[in-house]
Coordinates of N, CA and C in Angstrom, one line a residue:
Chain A
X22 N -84.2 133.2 106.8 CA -85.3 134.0 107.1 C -86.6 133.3 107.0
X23 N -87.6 134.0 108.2 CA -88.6 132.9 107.8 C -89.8 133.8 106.9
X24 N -90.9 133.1 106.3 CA -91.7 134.3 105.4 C -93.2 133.5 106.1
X25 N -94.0 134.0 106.3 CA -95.5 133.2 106.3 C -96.5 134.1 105.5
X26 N -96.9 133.3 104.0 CA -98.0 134.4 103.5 C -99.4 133.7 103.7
X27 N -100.1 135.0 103.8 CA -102.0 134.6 103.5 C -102.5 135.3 102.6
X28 N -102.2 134.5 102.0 CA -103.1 135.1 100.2 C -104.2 136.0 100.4
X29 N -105.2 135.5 101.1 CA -106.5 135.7 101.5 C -106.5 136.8 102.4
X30 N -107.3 138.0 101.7 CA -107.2 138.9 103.0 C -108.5 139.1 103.5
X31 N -109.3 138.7 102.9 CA -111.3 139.0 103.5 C -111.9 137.6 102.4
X32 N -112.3 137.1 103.7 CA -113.2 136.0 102.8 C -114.7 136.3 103.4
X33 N -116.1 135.8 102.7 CA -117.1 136.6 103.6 C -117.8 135.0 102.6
X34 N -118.4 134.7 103.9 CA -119.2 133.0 103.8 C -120.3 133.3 104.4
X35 N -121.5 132.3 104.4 CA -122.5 132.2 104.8 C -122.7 131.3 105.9
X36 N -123.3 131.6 106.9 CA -123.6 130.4 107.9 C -123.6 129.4 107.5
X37 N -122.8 128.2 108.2 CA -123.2 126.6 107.4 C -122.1 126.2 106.4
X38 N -121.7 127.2 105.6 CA -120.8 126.9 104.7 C -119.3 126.2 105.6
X39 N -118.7 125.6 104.4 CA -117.1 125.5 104.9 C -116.6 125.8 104.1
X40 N -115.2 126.4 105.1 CA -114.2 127.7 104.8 C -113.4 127.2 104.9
X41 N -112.2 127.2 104.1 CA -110.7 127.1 104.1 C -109.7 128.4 104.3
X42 N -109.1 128.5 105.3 CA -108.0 129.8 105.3 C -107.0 128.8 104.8
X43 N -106.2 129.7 103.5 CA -104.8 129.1 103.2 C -103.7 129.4 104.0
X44 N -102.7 129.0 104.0 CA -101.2 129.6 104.8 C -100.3 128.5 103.7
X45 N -99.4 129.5 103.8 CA -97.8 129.0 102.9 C -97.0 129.6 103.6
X46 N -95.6 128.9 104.2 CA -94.3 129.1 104.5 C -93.4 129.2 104.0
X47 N -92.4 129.7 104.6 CA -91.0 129.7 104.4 C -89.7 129.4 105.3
X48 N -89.2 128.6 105.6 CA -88.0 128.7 106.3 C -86.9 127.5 106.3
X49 N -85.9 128.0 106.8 CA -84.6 127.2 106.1 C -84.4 126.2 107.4
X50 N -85.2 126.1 108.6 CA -84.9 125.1 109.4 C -85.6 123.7 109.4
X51 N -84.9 122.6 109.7 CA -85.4 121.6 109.7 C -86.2 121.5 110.8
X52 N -86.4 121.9 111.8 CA -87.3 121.7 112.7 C -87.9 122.9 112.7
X53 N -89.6 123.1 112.9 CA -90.1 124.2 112.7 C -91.2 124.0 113.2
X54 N -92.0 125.1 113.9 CA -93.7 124.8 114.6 C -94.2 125.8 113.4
X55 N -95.5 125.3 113.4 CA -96.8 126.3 112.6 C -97.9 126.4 113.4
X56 N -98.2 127.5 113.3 CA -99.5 127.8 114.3 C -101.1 128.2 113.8
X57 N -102.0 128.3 114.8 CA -103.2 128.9 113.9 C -103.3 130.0 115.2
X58 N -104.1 131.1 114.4 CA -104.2 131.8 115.7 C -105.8 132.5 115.6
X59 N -106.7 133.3 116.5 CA -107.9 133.8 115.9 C -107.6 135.1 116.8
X60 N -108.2 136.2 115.9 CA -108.3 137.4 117.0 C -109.9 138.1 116.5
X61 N -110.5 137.9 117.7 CA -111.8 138.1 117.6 C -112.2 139.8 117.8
X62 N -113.1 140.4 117.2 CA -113.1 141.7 117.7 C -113.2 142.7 118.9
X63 N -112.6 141.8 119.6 CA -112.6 142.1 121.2 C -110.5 142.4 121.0
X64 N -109.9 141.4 120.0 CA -108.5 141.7 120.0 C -107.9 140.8 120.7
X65 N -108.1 140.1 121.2 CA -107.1 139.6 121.9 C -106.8 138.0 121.2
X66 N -105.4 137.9 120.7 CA -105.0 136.5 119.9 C -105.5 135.3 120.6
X67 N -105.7 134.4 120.4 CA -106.2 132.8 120.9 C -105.8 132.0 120.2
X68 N -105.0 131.3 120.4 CA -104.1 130.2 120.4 C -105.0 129.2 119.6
X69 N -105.1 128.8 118.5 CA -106.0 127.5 117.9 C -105.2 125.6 118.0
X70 N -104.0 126.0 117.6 CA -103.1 124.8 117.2 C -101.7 125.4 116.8
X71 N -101.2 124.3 117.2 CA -99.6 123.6 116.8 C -99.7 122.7 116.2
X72 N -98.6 122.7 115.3 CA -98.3 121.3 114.4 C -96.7 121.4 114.3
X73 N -96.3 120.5 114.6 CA -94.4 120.6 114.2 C -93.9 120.2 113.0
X74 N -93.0 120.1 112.7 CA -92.3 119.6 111.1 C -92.8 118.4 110.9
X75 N -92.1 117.6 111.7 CA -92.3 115.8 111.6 C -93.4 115.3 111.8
X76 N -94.5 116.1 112.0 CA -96.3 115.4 112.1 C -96.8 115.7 111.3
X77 N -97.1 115.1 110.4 CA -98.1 115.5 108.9 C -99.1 115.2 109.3
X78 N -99.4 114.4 110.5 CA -101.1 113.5 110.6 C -101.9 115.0 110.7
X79 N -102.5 115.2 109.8 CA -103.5 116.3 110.0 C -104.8 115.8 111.1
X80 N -105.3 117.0 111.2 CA -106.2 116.8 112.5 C -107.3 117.5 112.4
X81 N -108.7 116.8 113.0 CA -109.8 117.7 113.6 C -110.0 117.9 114.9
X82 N -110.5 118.5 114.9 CA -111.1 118.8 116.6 C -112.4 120.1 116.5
X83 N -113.7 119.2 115.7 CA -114.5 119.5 116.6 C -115.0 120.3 114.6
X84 N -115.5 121.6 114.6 CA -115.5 122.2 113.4 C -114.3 122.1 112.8
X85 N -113.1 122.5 113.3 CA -111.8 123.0 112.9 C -111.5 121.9 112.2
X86 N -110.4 121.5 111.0 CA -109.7 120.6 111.1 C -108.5 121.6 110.2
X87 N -106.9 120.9 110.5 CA -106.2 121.3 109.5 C -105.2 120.5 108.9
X88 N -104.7 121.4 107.5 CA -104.6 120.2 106.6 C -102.7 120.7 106.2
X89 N -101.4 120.0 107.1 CA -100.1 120.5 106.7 C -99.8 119.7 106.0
X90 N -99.0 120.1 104.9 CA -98.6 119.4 103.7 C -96.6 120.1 103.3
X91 N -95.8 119.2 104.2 CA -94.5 119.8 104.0 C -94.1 119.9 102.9
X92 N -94.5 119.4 101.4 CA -94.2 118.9 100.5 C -94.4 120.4 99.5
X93 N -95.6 120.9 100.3 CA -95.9 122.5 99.5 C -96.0 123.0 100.7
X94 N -94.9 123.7 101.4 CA -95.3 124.4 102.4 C -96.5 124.8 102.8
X95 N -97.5 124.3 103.4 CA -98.6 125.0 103.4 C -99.3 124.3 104.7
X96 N -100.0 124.7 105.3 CA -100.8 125.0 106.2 C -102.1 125.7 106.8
X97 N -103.0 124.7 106.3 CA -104.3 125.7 105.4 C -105.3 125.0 107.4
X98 N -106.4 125.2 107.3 CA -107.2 126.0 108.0 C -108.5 125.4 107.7
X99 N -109.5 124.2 108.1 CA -110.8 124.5 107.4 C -112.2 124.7 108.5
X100 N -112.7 125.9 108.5 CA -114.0 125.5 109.6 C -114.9 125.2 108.7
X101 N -115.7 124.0 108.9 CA -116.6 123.1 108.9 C -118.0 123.6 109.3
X102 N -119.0 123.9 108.6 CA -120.7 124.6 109.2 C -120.5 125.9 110.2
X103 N -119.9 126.6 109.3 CA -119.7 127.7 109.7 C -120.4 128.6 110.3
X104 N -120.0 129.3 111.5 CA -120.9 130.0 112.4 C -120.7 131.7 112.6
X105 N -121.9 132.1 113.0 CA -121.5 133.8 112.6 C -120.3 134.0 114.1
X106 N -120.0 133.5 114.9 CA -119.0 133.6 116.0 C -117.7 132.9 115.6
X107 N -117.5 133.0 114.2 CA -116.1 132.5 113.4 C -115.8 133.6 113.7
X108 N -116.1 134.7 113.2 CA -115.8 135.8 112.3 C -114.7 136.5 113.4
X109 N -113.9 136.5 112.4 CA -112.6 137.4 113.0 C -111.5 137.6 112.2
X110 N -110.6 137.4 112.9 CA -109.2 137.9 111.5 C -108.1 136.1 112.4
X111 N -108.2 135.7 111.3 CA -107.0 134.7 111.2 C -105.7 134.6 111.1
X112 N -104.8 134.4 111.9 CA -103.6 134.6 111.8 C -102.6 132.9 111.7
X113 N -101.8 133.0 110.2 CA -100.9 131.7 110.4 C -99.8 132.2 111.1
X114 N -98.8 131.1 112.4 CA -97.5 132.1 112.1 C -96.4 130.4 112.5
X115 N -95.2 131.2 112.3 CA -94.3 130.3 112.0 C -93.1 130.6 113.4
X116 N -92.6 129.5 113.7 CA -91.5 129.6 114.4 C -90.5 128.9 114.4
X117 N -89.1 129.0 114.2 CA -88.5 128.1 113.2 C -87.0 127.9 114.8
X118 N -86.4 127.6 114.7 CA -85.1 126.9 115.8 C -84.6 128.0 116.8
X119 N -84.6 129.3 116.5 CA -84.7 130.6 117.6 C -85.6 131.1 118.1
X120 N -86.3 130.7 118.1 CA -88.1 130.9 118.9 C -88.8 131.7 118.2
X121 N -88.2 132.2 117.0 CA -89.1 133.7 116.7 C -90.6 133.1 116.4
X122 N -91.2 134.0 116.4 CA -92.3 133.8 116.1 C -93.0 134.8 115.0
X123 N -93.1 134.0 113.8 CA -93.4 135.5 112.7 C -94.7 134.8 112.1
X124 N -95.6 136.1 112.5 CA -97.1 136.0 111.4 C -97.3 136.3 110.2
X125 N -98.3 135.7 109.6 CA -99.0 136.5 108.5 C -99.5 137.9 108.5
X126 N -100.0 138.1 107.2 CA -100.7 139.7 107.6 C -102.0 139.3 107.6
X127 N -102.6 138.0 107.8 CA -103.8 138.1 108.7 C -105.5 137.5 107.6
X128 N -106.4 136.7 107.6 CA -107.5 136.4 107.1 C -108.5 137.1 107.7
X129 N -109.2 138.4 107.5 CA -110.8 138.1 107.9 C -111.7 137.9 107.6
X130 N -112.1 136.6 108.0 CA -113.4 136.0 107.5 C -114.3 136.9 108.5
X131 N -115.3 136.6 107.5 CA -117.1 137.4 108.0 C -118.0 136.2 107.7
X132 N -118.5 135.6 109.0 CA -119.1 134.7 108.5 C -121.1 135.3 108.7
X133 N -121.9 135.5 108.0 CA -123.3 136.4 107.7 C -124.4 135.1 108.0
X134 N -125.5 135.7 108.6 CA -126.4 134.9 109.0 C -127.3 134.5 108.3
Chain B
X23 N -105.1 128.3 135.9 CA -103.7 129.2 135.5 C -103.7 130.8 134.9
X24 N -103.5 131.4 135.5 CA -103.7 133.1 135.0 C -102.9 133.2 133.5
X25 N -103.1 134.2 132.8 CA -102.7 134.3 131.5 C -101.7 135.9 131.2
X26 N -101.8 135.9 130.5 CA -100.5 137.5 130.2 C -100.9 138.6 131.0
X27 N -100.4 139.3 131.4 CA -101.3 140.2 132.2 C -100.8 141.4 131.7
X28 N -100.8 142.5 131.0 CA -100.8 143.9 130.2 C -101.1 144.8 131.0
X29 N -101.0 146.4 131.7 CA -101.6 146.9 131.5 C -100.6 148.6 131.0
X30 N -101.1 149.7 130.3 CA -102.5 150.0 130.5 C -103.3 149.1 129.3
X31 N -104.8 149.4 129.3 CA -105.1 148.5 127.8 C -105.3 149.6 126.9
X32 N -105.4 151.0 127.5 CA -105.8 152.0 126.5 C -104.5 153.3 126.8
X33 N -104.1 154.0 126.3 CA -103.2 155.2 126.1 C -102.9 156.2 125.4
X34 N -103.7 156.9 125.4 CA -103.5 158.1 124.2 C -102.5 159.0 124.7
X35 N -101.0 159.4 124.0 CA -100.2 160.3 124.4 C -100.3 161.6 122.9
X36 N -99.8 162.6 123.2 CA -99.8 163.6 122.1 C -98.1 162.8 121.8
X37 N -97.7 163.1 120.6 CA -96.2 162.9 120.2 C -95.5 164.0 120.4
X38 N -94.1 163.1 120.8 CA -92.8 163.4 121.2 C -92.9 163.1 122.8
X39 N -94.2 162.4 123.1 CA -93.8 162.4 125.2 C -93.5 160.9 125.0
X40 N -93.7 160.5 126.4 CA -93.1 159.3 126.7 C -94.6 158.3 127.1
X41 N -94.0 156.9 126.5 CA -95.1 156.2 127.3 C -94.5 154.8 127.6
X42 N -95.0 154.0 128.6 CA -94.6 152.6 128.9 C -95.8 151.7 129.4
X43 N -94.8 150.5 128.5 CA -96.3 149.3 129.1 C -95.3 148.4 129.9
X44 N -96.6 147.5 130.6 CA -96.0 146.6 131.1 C -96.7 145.2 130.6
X45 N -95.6 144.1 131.3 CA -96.0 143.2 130.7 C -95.9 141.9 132.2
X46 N -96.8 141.4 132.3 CA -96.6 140.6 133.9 C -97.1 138.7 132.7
X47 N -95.8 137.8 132.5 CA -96.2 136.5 131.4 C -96.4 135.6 132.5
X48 N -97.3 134.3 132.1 CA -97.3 133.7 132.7 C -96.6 132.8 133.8
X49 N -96.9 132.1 134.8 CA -95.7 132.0 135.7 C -94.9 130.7 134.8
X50 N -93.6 130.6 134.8 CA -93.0 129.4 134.4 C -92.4 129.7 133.0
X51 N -93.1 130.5 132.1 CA -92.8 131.1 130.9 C -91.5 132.0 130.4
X52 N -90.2 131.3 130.0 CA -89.0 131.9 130.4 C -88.9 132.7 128.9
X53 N -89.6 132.3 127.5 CA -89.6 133.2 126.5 C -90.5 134.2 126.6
X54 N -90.0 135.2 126.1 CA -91.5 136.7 126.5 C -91.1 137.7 124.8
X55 N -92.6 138.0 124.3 CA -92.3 138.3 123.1 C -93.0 140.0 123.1
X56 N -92.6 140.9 122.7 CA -93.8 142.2 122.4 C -93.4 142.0 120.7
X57 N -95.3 142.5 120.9 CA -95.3 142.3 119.4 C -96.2 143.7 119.2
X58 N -96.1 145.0 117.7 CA -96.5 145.9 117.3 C -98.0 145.4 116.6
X59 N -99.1 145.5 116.8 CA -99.9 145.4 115.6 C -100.6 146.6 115.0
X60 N -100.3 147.3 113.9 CA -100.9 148.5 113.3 C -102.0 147.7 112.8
X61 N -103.4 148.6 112.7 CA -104.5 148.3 112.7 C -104.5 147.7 110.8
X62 N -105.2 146.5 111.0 CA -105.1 146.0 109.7 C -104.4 145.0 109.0
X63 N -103.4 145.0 110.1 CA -101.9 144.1 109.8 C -101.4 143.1 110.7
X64 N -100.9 142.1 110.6 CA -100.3 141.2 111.5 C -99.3 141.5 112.3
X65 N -99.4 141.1 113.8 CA -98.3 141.5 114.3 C -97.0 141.1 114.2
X66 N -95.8 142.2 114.6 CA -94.9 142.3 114.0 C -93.6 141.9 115.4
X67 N -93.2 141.4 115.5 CA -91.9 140.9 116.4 C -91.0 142.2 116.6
X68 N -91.2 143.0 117.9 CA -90.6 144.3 118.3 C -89.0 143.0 118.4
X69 N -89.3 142.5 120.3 CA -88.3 141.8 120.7 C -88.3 140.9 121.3
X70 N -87.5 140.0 121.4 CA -87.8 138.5 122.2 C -86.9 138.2 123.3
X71 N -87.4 137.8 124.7 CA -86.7 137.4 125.4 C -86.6 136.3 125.9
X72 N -85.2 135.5 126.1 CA -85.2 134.4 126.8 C -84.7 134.6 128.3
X73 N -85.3 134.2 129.6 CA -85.5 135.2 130.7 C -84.9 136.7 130.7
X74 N -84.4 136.6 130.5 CA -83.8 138.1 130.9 C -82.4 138.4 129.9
X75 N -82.7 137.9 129.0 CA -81.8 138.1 127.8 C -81.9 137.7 126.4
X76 N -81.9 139.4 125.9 CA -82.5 139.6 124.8 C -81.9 138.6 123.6
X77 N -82.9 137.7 122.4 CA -82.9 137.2 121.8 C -82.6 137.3 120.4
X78 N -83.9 138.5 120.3 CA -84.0 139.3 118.6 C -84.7 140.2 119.2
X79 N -84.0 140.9 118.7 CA -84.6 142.8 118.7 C -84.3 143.5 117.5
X80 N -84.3 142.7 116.5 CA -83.5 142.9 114.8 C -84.8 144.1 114.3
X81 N -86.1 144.1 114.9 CA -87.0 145.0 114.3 C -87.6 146.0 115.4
X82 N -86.6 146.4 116.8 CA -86.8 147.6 116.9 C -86.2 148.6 116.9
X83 N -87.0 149.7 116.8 CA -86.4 151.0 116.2 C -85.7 151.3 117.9
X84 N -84.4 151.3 118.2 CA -83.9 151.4 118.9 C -83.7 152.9 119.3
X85 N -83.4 153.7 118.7 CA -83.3 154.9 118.7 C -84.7 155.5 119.4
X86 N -85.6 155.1 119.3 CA -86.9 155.4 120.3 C -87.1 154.7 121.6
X87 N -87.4 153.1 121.0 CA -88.0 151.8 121.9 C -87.1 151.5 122.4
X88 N -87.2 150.8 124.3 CA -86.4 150.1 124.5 C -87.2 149.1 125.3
X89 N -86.3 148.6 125.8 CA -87.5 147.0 126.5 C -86.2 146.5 127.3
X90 N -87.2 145.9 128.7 CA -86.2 145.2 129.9 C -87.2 144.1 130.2
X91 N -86.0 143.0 130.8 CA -87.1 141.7 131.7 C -85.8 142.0 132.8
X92 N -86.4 142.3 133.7 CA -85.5 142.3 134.7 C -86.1 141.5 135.8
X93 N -84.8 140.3 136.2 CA -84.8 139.1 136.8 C -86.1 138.3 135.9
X94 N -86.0 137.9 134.6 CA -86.6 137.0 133.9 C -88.1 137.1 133.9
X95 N -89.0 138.1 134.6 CA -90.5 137.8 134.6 C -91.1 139.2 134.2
X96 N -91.4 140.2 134.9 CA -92.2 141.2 133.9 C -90.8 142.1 133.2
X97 N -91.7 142.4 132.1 CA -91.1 143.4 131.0 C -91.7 144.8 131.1
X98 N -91.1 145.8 130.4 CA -92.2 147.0 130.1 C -91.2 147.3 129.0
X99 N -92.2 148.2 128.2 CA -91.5 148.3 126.8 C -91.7 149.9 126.9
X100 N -90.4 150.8 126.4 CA -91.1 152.4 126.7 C -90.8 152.6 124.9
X101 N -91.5 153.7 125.2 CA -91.3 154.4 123.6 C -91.0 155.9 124.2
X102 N -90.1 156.6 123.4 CA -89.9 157.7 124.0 C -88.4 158.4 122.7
X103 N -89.1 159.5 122.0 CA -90.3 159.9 122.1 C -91.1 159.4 121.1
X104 N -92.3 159.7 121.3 CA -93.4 158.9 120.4 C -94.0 159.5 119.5
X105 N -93.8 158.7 118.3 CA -94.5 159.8 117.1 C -95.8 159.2 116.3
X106 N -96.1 159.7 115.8 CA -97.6 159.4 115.2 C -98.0 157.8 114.7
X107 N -96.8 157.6 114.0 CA -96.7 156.4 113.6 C -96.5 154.9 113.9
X108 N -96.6 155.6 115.7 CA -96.7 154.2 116.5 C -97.8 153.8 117.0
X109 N -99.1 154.4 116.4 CA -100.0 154.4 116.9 C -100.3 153.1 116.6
X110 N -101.0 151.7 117.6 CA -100.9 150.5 117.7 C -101.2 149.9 118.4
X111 N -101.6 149.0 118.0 CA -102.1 147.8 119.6 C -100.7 147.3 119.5
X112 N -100.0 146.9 121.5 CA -98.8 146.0 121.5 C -99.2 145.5 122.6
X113 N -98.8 144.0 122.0 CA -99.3 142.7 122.1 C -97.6 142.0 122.8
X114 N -97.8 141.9 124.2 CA -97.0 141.1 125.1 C -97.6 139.5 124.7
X115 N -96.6 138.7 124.7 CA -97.1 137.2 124.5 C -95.5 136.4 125.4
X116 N -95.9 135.1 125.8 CA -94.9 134.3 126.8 C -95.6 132.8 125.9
X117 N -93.9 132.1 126.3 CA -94.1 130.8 125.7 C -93.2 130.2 126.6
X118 N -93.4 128.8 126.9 CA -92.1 128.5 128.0 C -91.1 128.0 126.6
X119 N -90.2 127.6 127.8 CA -88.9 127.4 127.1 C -88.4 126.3 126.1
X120 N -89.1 125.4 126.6 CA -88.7 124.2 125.5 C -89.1 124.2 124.2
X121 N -88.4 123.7 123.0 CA -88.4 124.2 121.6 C -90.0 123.4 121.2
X122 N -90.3 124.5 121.1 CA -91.8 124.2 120.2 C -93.5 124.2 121.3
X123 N -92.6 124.1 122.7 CA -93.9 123.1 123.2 C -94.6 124.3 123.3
X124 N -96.2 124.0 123.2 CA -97.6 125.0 123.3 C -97.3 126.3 122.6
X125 N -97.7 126.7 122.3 CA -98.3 128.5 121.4 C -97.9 129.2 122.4
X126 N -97.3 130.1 121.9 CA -97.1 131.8 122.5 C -98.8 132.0 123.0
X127 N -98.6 132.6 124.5 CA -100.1 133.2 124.6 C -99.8 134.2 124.9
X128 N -100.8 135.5 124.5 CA -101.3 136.6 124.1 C -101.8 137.1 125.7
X129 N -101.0 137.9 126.0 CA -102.5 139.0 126.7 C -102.9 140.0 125.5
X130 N -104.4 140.7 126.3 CA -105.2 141.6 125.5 C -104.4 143.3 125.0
X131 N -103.1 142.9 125.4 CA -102.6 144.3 124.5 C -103.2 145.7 125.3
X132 N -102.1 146.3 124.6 CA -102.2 147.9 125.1 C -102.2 148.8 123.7
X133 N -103.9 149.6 123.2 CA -103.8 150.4 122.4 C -103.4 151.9 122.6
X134 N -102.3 152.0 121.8 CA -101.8 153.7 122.0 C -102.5 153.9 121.2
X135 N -102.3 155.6 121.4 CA -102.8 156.4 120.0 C -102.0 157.8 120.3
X136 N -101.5 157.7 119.4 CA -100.4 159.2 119.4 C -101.4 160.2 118.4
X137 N -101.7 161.1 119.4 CA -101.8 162.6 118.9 C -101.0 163.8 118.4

């Protein structure tokens, strides 16, 4: 079975700041994708990143960077000089060797001017 | 490249009638996912298809929901009959087929609201 939690259900930051969304997994496959997702108040999910099992090289691109650690299941999230057009609901999700694709119950950050 | 294509995006039915969405995924995309999201919560994996043959459907309520990809490209998902408790944004998403490559994408969903 696969599990994805987000501890975090409402974080509320200031402009400028940097934010960490956490994510922790679960699943019994050796091959596995993690994802980031954003759904802005308009609703509609947006695709942020993929990372697969066997690439630990963490990555930025741009504000975003994120930081996977197979060692503690986790797959955390950081925006960098945070902007009030972050704000949304963050979603980690997991997909493990049958395509499923299972989310968290979701971060919303509020980022305030 | 065009993206998920959904409609209706809005649907208010009273409960116990019928309602259906459709789902038009991107071209080339042979996985297709509906996903439930109750307001507040992450979405939830109704059913998955790999073209035209169902994958996991382990979380729908069968006795209501059903769902078709007929010849591998649009889907529509009916609920019938519909009760208060489905009231929801559902979120059609397509991924192609090879294991892992690119993110599920999202069209903008269809919000019911059962009366």
């Amino acid at each position: 079975a696969q599990k994805v939690t987000q501890a975090q259900t409402e974080i509320s930051v200031v402009e400028k700041e940097d934010v960490t969304l956490d994510c922790v997994y679960e699943t019994r496959d050796t091959t596995y994708y993690l994802f980031w997702y954003k759904q802005p108040p308009s609703g509609e999910l947006v695709f942020l990143i993929r990372r697969n099992s066997f690439d630990e090289q963490n990555e930025i691109s741009g504000r975003y960077s994120w930081n996977f650690q197979k060692s503690t299941s986790s797959f955390n999230f950081t925006i960098t000089a945070s902007q009030v057009v972050d704000s949304a609901v963050y979603f980690c999700a997991l997909r493990g060797s049958n395509y499923k694709l299972t989310f968290g119950k979701g971060t919303l950050l509020t980022v305030n001017p | 490249e065009a993206g998920v294509a959904q409609s209706p995006r809005y649907k208010i039915i009273e409960k116990r009638q019928s309602v259906a969405f459709w789902c038009n995924p991107i071209s080339g995309h042979a996985t297709l996912y509906w996903y439930q999201q109750i307001l507040g919560q992450g979405p939830k994996l109704l059913i998955q298809f790999q073209n035209n043959g169902v994958v996991d459907d382990s979380q729908l309520p069968k006795d209501r929901f059903s769902a078709e990809r007929l010849k591998g490209v649009d889907s529509t998902l009916k609920i019938q009959p519909a009760k208060l408790e489905d009231s929801a944004v559902y979120l059609c998403a397509s991924s192609l087929l090879v294991s892992g490559q690119g993110g599920a994408f999202f069209g903008q969903g269809t919000r019911l609201t059962v009366v």
